[in-house]
Amino acid sequence: MRFDSVPMPPPVAARPSDPRGYPVPAITPWQDDQPQFALTDYGRSANCARQRLCSVCGTLMPRGPVWRVVGGGESAAIGDALAAGRPYRNMTPTLEGPGHRACMLYASMVCPYLARPNARRGLDARQPDELTEHVVRGAVRGTTGAVVGFADYEFGITASQVLFRFLDVVEFLPHDTADAHLAELRAELDRASGTDRAR
């Protein structure tokens, strides 16, 4: 599915875009007026964490659930826990911040790495460590992914990283290819539009 055929949440549409038309996430660093997709800017990520801003669109997330897109290993672990009736909580922190439901559904479909199981990363992490060693050029996403809602998140800001942990799964939307979420994204945008009209 072409990225420009995926309905864009209005706050994402307000973001700067690259020459191809891809919106640039709020946490993406820039170099020489070019967005560095697949990398995370420390200051932008810290600002989003502190102010409860969506890592995709950069606008306020209300109190309550937050969402993120997870890759194959974590998706499988969450699915297994839920199928067994067990709670899921990953105590390992991640560099990937939360966002609105619509923004994460959108990101799961338009980010080439997130959207397809055979997609490969195009960049290496700048300074690989135990949290970023999987961010290597050529790494494969894995057979499944998921958009996952969590009751809330915690964060910690070190001298060099912004780290997140997510609490209590409230929604699990697995996918092989993320275009499986197209109907869900449309419905979410319709709900948000109805809320806006009601105000």
mmCIF file of C-alpha atoms in Angstrom:
data_model
loop_
_atom_site.group_PDB
_atom_site.id
_atom_site.type_symbol
_atom_site.label_atom_id
_atom_site.label_comp_id
_atom_site.label_asym_id
_atom_site.label_seq_id
_atom_site.Cartn_x
_atom_site.Cartn_y
_atom_site.Cartn_z
ATOM 1 C CA MET A 1 0.000 0.000 0.000
ATOM 2 C CA ARG A 2 1.362 3.426 -0.937
ATOM 3 C CA PHE A 3 1.918 5.735 2.046
ATOM 4 C CA ASP A 4 -0.008 8.558 0.375
ATOM 5 C CA SER A 5 -3.150 6.390 0.204
ATOM 6 C CA VAL A 6 -3.257 6.004 4.012
ATOM 7 C CA PRO A 7 -5.546 8.562 5.691
ATOM 8 C CA MET A 8 -3.417 10.956 7.730
ATOM 9 C CA PRO A 9 -4.441 12.149 11.203
ATOM 10 C CA PRO A 10 -4.777 15.966 11.103
ATOM 11 C CA PRO A 11 -1.987 16.594 13.674
ATOM 12 C CA VAL A 12 0.356 14.430 11.562
ATOM 13 C CA ALA A 13 -0.649 16.371 8.430
ATOM 14 C CA ALA A 14 0.466 19.547 10.221
ATOM 15 C CA ARG A 15 4.006 18.161 10.674
ATOM 16 C CA PRO A 16 6.858 19.109 8.322
ATOM 17 C CA SER A 17 7.373 16.588 5.529
ATOM 18 C CA ASP A 18 10.301 15.406 3.451
ATOM 19 C CA PRO A 19 10.484 15.971 -0.347
ATOM 20 C CA ARG A 20 8.553 12.725 -0.976
ATOM 21 C CA GLY A 21 5.693 13.862 1.270
ATOM 22 C CA TYR A 22 6.455 11.663 4.283
ATOM 23 C CA PRO A 23 5.515 13.505 7.496
ATOM 24 C CA VAL A 24 8.446 13.830 9.887
ATOM 25 C CA PRO A 25 7.748 12.453 13.395
ATOM 26 C CA ALA A 26 8.156 14.797 16.345
ATOM 27 C CA ILE A 27 11.184 12.876 17.683
ATOM 28 C CA THR A 28 13.087 12.682 14.387
ATOM 29 C CA PRO A 29 16.409 14.552 14.224
ATOM 30 C CA TRP A 30 17.334 16.791 11.303
ATOM 31 C CA GLN A 31 20.727 17.178 9.661
ATOM 32 C CA ASP A 32 21.455 19.646 6.854
ATOM 33 C CA ASP A 33 17.709 20.330 6.530
ATOM 34 C CA GLN A 34 17.032 16.614 5.990
ATOM 35 C CA PRO A 35 15.068 14.440 8.454
ATOM 36 C CA GLN A 36 17.018 11.450 9.734
ATOM 37 C CA PHE A 37 14.253 8.851 9.770
ATOM 38 C CA ALA A 38 14.826 5.788 11.989
ATOM 39 C CA LEU A 39 16.893 7.853 14.441
ATOM 40 C CA THR A 40 15.644 9.562 17.594
ATOM 41 C CA ASP A 41 16.604 13.052 18.723
ATOM 42 C CA TYR A 42 17.445 13.103 22.449
ATOM 43 C CA GLY A 43 16.087 16.606 23.154
ATOM 44 C CA ARG A 44 12.888 16.128 21.172
ATOM 45 C CA SER A 45 12.229 12.760 22.805
ATOM 46 C CA ALA A 46 12.876 14.171 26.300
ATOM 47 C CA ASN A 47 10.503 17.046 25.609
ATOM 48 C CA CYS A 48 7.777 14.649 24.455
ATOM 49 C CA ALA A 49 8.255 12.446 27.545
ATOM 50 C CA ARG A 50 8.150 15.344 30.023
ATOM 51 C CA GLN A 51 5.191 17.109 28.436
ATOM 52 C CA ARG A 52 3.205 13.970 27.529
ATOM 53 C CA LEU A 53 3.413 14.712 23.822
ATOM 54 C CA CYS A 54 2.877 12.137 21.084
ATOM 55 C CA SER A 55 6.186 10.988 19.605
ATOM 56 C CA VAL A 56 4.640 11.047 16.121
ATOM 57 C CA CYS A 57 2.605 14.278 15.934
ATOM 58 C CA GLY A 58 4.068 16.199 18.881
ATOM 59 C CA THR A 59 0.696 17.196 20.372
ATOM 60 C CA LEU A 60 -0.630 16.516 23.867
ATOM 61 C CA MET A 61 -1.797 13.022 24.770
ATOM 62 C CA PRO A 62 -4.686 13.159 27.251
ATOM 63 C CA ARG A 63 -4.509 11.195 30.491
ATOM 64 C CA GLY A 64 -5.340 7.567 29.904
ATOM 65 C CA PRO A 65 -4.050 4.955 27.473
ATOM 66 C CA VAL A 66 -1.105 5.485 25.142
ATOM 67 C CA TRP A 67 -0.042 3.394 22.153
ATOM 68 C CA ARG A 68 3.132 2.184 20.481
ATOM 69 C CA VAL A 69 4.082 -0.100 17.618
ATOM 70 C CA VAL A 70 6.044 -3.220 18.571
ATOM 71 C CA GLY A 71 8.056 -5.654 16.452
ATOM 72 C CA GLY A 72 8.012 -9.417 16.156
ATOM 73 C CA GLY A 73 9.537 -10.527 19.458
ATOM 74 C CA GLU A 74 7.509 -8.266 21.702
ATOM 75 C CA SER A 75 4.334 -8.806 19.683
ATOM 76 C CA ALA A 76 4.684 -12.576 20.135
ATOM 77 C CA ALA A 77 5.349 -12.227 23.876
ATOM 78 C CA ILE A 78 2.293 -10.008 24.379
ATOM 79 C CA GLY A 79 0.098 -12.328 22.294
ATOM 80 C CA ASP A 80 1.273 -15.383 24.273
ATOM 81 C CA ALA A 81 0.641 -13.698 27.626
ATOM 82 C CA LEU A 82 -2.836 -12.537 26.638
ATOM 83 C CA ALA A 83 -3.746 -15.962 25.195
ATOM 84 C CA ALA A 84 -2.703 -17.574 28.495
ATOM 85 C CA GLY A 85 -4.684 -15.035 30.546
ATOM 86 C CA ARG A 86 -1.511 -13.630 32.110
ATOM 87 C CA PRO A 87 -0.661 -9.950 32.530
ATOM 88 C CA TYR A 88 2.168 -8.674 30.361
ATOM 89 C CA ARG A 89 4.797 -6.227 31.522
ATOM 90 C CA ASN A 90 8.166 -5.842 29.877
ATOM 91 C CA MET A 91 10.569 -4.383 32.429
ATOM 92 C CA THR A 92 13.229 -3.740 29.779
ATOM 93 C CA PRO A 93 13.147 -0.064 28.826
ATOM 94 C CA THR A 94 12.865 1.049 25.215
ATOM 95 C CA LEU A 95 13.867 4.211 23.388
ATOM 96 C CA GLU A 96 10.550 4.258 21.536
ATOM 97 C CA GLY A 97 8.081 6.734 22.981
ATOM 98 C CA PRO A 98 4.280 6.541 23.064
ATOM 99 C CA GLY A 99 1.686 8.226 20.926
ATOM 100 C CA HIS A 100 -1.979 8.646 20.134
ATOM 101 C CA ARG A 101 -3.881 5.621 18.867
ATOM 102 C CA ALA A 102 -4.502 7.169 15.428
ATOM 103 C CA CYS A 103 -0.873 8.288 15.113
ATOM 104 C CA MET A 104 0.473 4.816 15.907
ATOM 105 C CA LEU A 105 -1.996 3.101 13.582
ATOM 106 C CA TYR A 106 -0.872 5.525 10.882
ATOM 107 C CA ALA A 107 2.836 5.033 11.648
ATOM 108 C CA SER A 108 2.442 1.242 11.535
ATOM 109 C CA MET A 109 1.248 1.539 7.922
ATOM 110 C CA VAL A 110 3.497 4.241 6.475
ATOM 111 C CA CYS A 111 6.851 3.490 8.096
ATOM 112 C CA PRO A 112 8.441 0.977 5.710
ATOM 113 C CA TYR A 113 10.193 -0.842 8.561
ATOM 114 C CA LEU A 114 7.057 -1.191 10.683
ATOM 115 C CA ALA A 115 4.639 -2.039 7.881
ATOM 116 C CA ARG A 116 6.070 -5.246 6.395
ATOM 117 C CA PRO A 117 7.620 -8.398 7.894
ATOM 118 C CA ASN A 118 10.376 -8.511 5.283
ATOM 119 C CA ALA A 119 11.320 -4.834 5.699
ATOM 120 C CA ARG A 120 14.890 -4.108 6.718
ATOM 121 C CA ARG A 121 16.391 -1.193 8.594
ATOM 122 C CA GLY A 122 18.197 1.309 6.415
ATOM 123 C CA LEU A 123 20.384 2.900 9.116
ATOM 124 C CA ASP A 124 22.537 1.857 12.040
ATOM 125 C CA ALA A 125 22.127 3.315 15.520
ATOM 126 C CA ARG A 126 24.608 6.142 16.079
ATOM 127 C CA GLN A 127 26.087 4.635 19.241
ATOM 128 C CA PRO A 128 24.865 1.029 19.585
ATOM 129 C CA ASP A 129 24.420 -0.339 23.107
ATOM 130 C CA GLU A 130 22.224 -3.009 24.708
ATOM 131 C CA LEU A 131 19.091 -0.945 23.957
ATOM 132 C CA THR A 132 19.968 -0.146 20.360
ATOM 133 C CA GLU A 133 21.980 -3.146 19.216
ATOM 134 C CA HIS A 134 18.950 -4.280 17.172
ATOM 135 C CA VAL A 135 19.039 -0.982 15.240
ATOM 136 C CA VAL A 136 21.469 -2.160 12.598
ATOM 137 C CA ARG A 137 21.329 -1.724 8.860
ATOM 138 C CA GLY A 138 19.662 -4.751 7.320
ATOM 139 C CA ALA A 139 17.868 -5.959 10.495
ATOM 140 C CA VAL A 140 14.463 -7.515 9.735
ATOM 141 C CA ARG A 141 11.320 -6.477 11.662
ATOM 142 C CA GLY A 142 10.087 -10.030 12.139
ATOM 143 C CA THR A 143 7.029 -12.001 11.099
ATOM 144 C CA THR A 144 4.468 -10.056 13.095
ATOM 145 C CA GLY A 145 4.101 -6.636 14.567
ATOM 146 C CA ALA A 146 1.358 -4.990 16.582
ATOM 147 C CA VAL A 147 -0.125 -1.691 17.609
ATOM 148 C CA VAL A 148 -0.483 -1.983 21.374
ATOM 149 C CA GLY A 149 -2.380 0.205 23.824
ATOM 150 C CA PHE A 150 -1.057 0.540 27.365
ATOM 151 C CA ALA A 151 -2.742 2.034 30.417
ATOM 152 C CA ASP A 152 0.195 4.422 30.894
ATOM 153 C CA TYR A 153 3.945 4.818 30.580
ATOM 154 C CA GLU A 154 6.956 5.644 32.731
ATOM 155 C CA PHE A 155 10.079 7.391 31.547
ATOM 156 C CA GLY A 156 13.590 8.129 32.684
ATOM 157 C CA ILE A 157 16.009 10.636 31.202
ATOM 158 C CA THR A 158 19.703 9.864 31.485
ATOM 159 C CA ALA A 159 22.608 11.954 30.258
ATOM 160 C CA SER A 160 22.401 10.306 26.837
ATOM 161 C CA GLN A 161 19.053 8.516 26.470
ATOM 162 C CA VAL A 162 15.333 8.849 27.054
ATOM 163 C CA LEU A 163 13.951 5.507 28.221
ATOM 164 C CA PHE A 164 10.333 4.335 28.370
ATOM 165 C CA ARG A 165 8.480 1.464 30.021
ATOM 166 C CA PHE A 166 4.847 0.666 29.344
ATOM 167 C CA LEU A 167 2.272 -0.512 31.874
ATOM 168 C CA ASP A 168 -0.729 -2.849 31.493
ATOM 169 C CA VAL A 169 -1.840 -3.822 27.989
ATOM 170 C CA VAL A 170 -5.322 -2.475 27.213
ATOM 171 C CA GLU A 171 -5.418 -3.211 23.465
ATOM 172 C CA PHE A 172 -3.526 -5.587 21.190
ATOM 173 C CA LEU A 173 -3.818 -5.248 17.408
ATOM 174 C CA PRO A 174 -1.365 -7.676 15.770
ATOM 175 C CA HIS A 175 -0.516 -7.583 12.085
ATOM 176 C CA ASP A 176 1.524 -9.346 9.471
ATOM 177 C CA THR A 177 1.306 -6.420 7.079
ATOM 178 C CA ALA A 178 0.072 -3.258 8.726
ATOM 179 C CA ASP A 179 -2.541 -2.440 6.089
ATOM 180 C CA ALA A 180 -4.673 -4.758 8.230
ATOM 181 C CA HIS A 181 -5.196 -1.646 10.400
ATOM 182 C CA LEU A 182 -6.659 0.523 7.630
ATOM 183 C CA ALA A 183 -10.299 0.088 8.689
ATOM 184 C CA GLU A 184 -9.335 0.663 12.340
ATOM 185 C CA LEU A 185 -7.489 3.885 11.434
ATOM 186 C CA ARG A 186 -10.457 5.175 9.423
ATOM 187 C CA ALA A 187 -12.823 4.422 12.308
ATOM 188 C CA GLU A 188 -10.486 6.151 14.781
ATOM 189 C CA LEU A 189 -10.280 9.261 12.597
ATOM 190 C CA ASP A 190 -14.086 9.272 12.249
ATOM 191 C CA ARG A 191 -14.446 9.058 16.051
ATOM 192 C CA ALA A 192 -11.980 11.904 16.563
ATOM 193 C CA SER A 193 -13.735 14.004 13.933
ATOM 194 C CA GLY A 194 -17.074 13.409 15.663
ATOM 195 C CA THR A 195 -15.566 14.447 18.990
ATOM 196 C CA ASP A 196 -14.220 17.639 17.423
ATOM 197 C CA ARG A 197 -17.617 18.474 15.918
ATOM 198 C CA ALA A 198 -19.325 17.893 19.271
ATOM 199 C CA ARG A 199 -17.162 20.533 21.015
#
